[in-house]
Tab-separated table of C-alpha atoms in Angstrom:
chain	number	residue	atom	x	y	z
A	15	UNK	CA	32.664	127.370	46.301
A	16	UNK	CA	35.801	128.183	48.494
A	17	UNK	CA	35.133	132.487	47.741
A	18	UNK	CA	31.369	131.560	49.066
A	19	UNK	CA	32.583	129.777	51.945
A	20	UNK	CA	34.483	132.595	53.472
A	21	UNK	CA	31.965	134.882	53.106
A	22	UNK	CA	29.905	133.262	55.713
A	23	UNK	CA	32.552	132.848	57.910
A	24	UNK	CA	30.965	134.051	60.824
A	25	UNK	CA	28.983	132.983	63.868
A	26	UNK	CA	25.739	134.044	62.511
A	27	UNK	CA	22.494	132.550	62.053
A	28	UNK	CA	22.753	133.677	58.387
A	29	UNK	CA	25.991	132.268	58.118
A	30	UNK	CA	25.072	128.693	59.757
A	31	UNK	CA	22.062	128.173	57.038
A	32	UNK	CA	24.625	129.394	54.215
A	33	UNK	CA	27.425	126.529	55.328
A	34	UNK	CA	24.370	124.025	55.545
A	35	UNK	CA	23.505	124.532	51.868
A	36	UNK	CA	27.190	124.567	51.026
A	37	UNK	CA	27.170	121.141	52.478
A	38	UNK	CA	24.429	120.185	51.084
A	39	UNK	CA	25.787	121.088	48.019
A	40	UNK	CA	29.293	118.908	48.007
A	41	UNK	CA	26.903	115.841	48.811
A	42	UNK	CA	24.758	116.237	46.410
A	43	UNK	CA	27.862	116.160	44.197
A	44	UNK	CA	28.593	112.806	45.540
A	45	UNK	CA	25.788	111.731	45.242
A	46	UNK	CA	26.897	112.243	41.139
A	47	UNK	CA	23.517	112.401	39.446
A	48	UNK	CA	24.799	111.547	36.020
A	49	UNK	CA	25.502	107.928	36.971
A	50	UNK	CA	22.357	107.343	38.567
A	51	UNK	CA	20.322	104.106	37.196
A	52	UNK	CA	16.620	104.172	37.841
A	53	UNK	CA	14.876	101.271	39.588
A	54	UNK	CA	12.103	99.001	38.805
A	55	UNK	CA	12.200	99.778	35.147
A	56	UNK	CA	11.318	103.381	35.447
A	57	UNK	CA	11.755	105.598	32.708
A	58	UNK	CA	11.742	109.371	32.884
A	59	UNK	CA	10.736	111.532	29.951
A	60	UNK	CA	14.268	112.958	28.536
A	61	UNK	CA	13.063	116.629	29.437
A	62	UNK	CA	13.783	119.150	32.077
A	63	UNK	CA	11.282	118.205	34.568
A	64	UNK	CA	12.002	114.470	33.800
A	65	UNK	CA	15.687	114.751	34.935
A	66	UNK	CA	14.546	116.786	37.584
A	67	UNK	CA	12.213	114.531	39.078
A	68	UNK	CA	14.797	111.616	38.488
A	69	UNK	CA	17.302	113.927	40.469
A	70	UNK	CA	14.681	113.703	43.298
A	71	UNK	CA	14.604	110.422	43.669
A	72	UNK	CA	17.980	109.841	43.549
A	73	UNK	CA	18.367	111.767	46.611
A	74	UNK	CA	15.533	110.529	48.736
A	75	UNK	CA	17.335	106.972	48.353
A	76	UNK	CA	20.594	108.180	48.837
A	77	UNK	CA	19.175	109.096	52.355
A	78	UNK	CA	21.001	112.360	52.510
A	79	UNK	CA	18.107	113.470	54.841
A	80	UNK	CA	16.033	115.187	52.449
A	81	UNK	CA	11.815	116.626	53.137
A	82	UNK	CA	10.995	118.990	50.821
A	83	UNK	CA	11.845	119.284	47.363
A	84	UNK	CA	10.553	122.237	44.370
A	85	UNK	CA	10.260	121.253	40.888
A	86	UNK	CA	8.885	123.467	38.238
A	87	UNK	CA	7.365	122.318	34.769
A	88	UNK	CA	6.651	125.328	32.807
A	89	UNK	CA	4.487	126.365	29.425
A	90	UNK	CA	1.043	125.509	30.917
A	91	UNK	CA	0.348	129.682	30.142
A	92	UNK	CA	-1.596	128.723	27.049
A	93	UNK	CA	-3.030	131.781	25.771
A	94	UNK	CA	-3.348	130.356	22.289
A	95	UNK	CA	-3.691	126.703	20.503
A	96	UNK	CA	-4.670	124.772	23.834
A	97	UNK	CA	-5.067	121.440	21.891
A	98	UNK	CA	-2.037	121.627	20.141
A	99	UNK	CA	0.091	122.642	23.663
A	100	UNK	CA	-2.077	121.239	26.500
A	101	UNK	CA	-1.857	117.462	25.281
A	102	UNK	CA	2.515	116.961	25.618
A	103	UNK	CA	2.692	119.185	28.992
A	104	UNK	CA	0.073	116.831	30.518
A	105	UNK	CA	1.895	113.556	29.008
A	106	UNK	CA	4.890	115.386	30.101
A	107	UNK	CA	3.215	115.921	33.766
A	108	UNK	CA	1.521	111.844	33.623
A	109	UNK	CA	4.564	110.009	32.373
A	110	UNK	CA	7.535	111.632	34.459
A	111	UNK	CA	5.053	111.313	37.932
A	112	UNK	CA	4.561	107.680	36.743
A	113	UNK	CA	8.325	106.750	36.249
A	114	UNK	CA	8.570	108.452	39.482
A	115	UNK	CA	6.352	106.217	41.648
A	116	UNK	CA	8.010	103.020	39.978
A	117	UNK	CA	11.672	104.170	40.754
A	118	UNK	CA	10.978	104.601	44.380
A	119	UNK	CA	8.987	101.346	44.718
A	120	UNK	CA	8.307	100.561	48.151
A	121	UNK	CA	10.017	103.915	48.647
A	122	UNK	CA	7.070	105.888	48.120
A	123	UNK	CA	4.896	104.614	50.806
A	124	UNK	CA	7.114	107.692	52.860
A	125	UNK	CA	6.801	110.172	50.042
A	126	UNK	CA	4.067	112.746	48.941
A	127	UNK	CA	3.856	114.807	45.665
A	128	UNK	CA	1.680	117.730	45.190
A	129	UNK	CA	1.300	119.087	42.302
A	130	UNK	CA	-0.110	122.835	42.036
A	131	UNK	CA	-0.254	125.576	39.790
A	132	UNK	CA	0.231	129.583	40.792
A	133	UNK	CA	-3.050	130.447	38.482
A	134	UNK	CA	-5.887	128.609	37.278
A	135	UNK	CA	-7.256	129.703	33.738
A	136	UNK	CA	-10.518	130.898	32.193
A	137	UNK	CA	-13.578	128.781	31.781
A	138	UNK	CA	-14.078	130.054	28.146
A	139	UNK	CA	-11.902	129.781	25.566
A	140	UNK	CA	-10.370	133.247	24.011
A	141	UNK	CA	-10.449	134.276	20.300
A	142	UNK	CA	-7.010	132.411	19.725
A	143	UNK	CA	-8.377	129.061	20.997
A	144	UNK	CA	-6.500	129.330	24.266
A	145	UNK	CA	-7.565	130.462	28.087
A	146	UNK	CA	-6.041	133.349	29.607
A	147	UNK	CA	-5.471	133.485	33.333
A	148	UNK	CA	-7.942	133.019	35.637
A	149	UNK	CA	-8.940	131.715	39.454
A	150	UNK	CA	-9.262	128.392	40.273
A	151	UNK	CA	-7.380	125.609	39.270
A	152	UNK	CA	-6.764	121.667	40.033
A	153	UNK	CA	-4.305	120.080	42.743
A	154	UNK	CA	-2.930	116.468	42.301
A	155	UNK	CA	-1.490	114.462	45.135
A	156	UNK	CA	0.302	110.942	44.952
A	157	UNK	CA	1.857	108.664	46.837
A	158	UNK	CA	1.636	105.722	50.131
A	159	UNK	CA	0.252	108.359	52.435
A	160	UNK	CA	-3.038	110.181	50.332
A	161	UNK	CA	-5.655	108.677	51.050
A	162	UNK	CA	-6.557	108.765	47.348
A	163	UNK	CA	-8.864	107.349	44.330
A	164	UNK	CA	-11.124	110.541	44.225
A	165	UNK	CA	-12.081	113.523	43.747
A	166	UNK	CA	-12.327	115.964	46.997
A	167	UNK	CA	-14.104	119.222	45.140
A	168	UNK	CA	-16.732	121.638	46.299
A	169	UNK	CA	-17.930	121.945	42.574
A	170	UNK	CA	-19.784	125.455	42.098
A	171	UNK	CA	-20.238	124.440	37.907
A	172	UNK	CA	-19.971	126.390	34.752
A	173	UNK	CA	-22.743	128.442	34.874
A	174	UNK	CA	-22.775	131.755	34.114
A	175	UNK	CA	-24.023	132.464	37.270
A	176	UNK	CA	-21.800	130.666	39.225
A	177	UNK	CA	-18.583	131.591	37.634
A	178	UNK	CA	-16.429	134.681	39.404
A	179	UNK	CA	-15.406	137.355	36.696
A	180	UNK	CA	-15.996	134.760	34.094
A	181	UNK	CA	-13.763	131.965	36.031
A	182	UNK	CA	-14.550	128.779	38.198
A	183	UNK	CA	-14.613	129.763	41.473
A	184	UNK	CA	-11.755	128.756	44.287
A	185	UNK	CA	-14.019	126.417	46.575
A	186	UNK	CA	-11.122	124.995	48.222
A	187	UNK	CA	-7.950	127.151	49.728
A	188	UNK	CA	-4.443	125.455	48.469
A	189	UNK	CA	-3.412	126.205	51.914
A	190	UNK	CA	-5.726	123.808	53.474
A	191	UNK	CA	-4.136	121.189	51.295
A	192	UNK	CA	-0.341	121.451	52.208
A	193	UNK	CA	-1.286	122.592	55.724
A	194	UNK	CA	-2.848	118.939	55.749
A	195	UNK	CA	0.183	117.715	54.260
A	196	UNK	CA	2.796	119.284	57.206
A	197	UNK	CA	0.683	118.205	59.773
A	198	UNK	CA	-0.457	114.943	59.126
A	199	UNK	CA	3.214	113.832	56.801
A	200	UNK	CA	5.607	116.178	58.046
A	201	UNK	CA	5.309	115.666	62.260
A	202	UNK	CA	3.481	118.927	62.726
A	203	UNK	CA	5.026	122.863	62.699
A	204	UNK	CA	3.669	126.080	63.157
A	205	UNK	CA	1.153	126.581	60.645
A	206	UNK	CA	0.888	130.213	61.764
A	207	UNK	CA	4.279	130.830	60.470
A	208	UNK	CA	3.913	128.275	57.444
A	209	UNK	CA	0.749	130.418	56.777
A	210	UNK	CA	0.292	133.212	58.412
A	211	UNK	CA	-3.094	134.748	58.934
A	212	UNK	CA	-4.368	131.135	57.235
A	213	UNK	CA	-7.734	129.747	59.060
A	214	UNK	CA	-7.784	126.613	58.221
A	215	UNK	CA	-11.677	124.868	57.155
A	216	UNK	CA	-12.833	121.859	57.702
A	217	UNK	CA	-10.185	119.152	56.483
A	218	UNK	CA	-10.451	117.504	52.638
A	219	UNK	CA	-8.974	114.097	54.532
A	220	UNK	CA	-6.253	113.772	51.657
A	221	UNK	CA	-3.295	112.760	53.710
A	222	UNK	CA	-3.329	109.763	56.468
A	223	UNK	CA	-1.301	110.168	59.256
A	224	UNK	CA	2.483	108.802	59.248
A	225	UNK	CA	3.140	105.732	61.609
């Protein structure tokens, strides 16, 4: 940590982000993750993304000032035996999102998880009872601020003829979603530098505006 330090040692905006995430880093180390106890009962899965997740939390109460945070969960690339491998990733997905909600408590009423994937999947199945990558796929948002308890979907159906290349159509840009999400949970930014070249449609109404 002390050999990375010195290399951004300089007055330089590349320098000043590098020292912030130094920073960052020594108090998350305070923060010591191992002795965390979750709240309210919660119970994460003992898995990657559950200690993740956990990890997350930890850090929104400690109040150390964090927005954003990334967290993969991987294996959902199912090209074969889809009801043997699709069944634990989503109990994975439901039961570490759940534990997630009940740590934070009254927490979450300032907190908003998306939950995306990079590629959708095939609408048919493939000769090894699997899907192989396709278009569209499914978003899930949670938490005090979606205006949730439905399903926002411009559904073109299964139909051959409505399918693109053989896959369900994209009816609804992702972008629109977490543009949505900055503006109406985050106070606003640029969008054209969020997204450039992005025109945003007519809004899906997910989020509700922060007090």
């Amino acid at each position: 940590a002390d050999s990375l330090a010195l290399l951004y040692d300089a007055p330089s905006l590349l320098s000043r982000t590098a020292r912030a995430a130094l920073d960052a880093i020594d108090e998350l180390a305070l923060a010591d993750p191992a002795q965390y106890p979750p709240a309210n009962g919660a119970q994460y899965p003992d898995s990657t993304f559950g200690t993740q997740m956990k990890e997350v939390a930890q850090l929104i109460k400690a109040g150390l000032g964090l927005r954003v945070a990334c967290v993969d969960i991987g294996g959902w690339d199912h090209h074969e035996n889809i009801n043997n491998n699709l069944p634990p990733l989503l109990g994975e997905l439901a039961a570490t999102l759940a534990a997630f909600d009940a740590d934070l408590g009254s927490t979450m009423a300032n907190v908003s998880v998306v939950s995306m994937t990079e590629f959708g999947r095939r609408a048919a199945q493939n000769a090894s009872n699997g899907t192989d990558h396709g278009a569209a796929s499914a978003m899930f948002v949670l938490g005090g601020g979606v205006a949730g308890g439905r399903v926002v979907a411009d559904w073109p159906g299964l139909a051959e003829s409505r399918l693109f290349n053989g896959d369900l159509d994209v009816t609804t840009d992702y972008r629109q979603v977490l543009s949505e999400l900055i503006e109406d949970r985050l106070g606003g930014a640029d969008l054209a530098r969020v997204f450039p070249g992005f025109v945003p449609a007519a809004r899906t109404g997910l989020f509700l505006p922060r007090a």
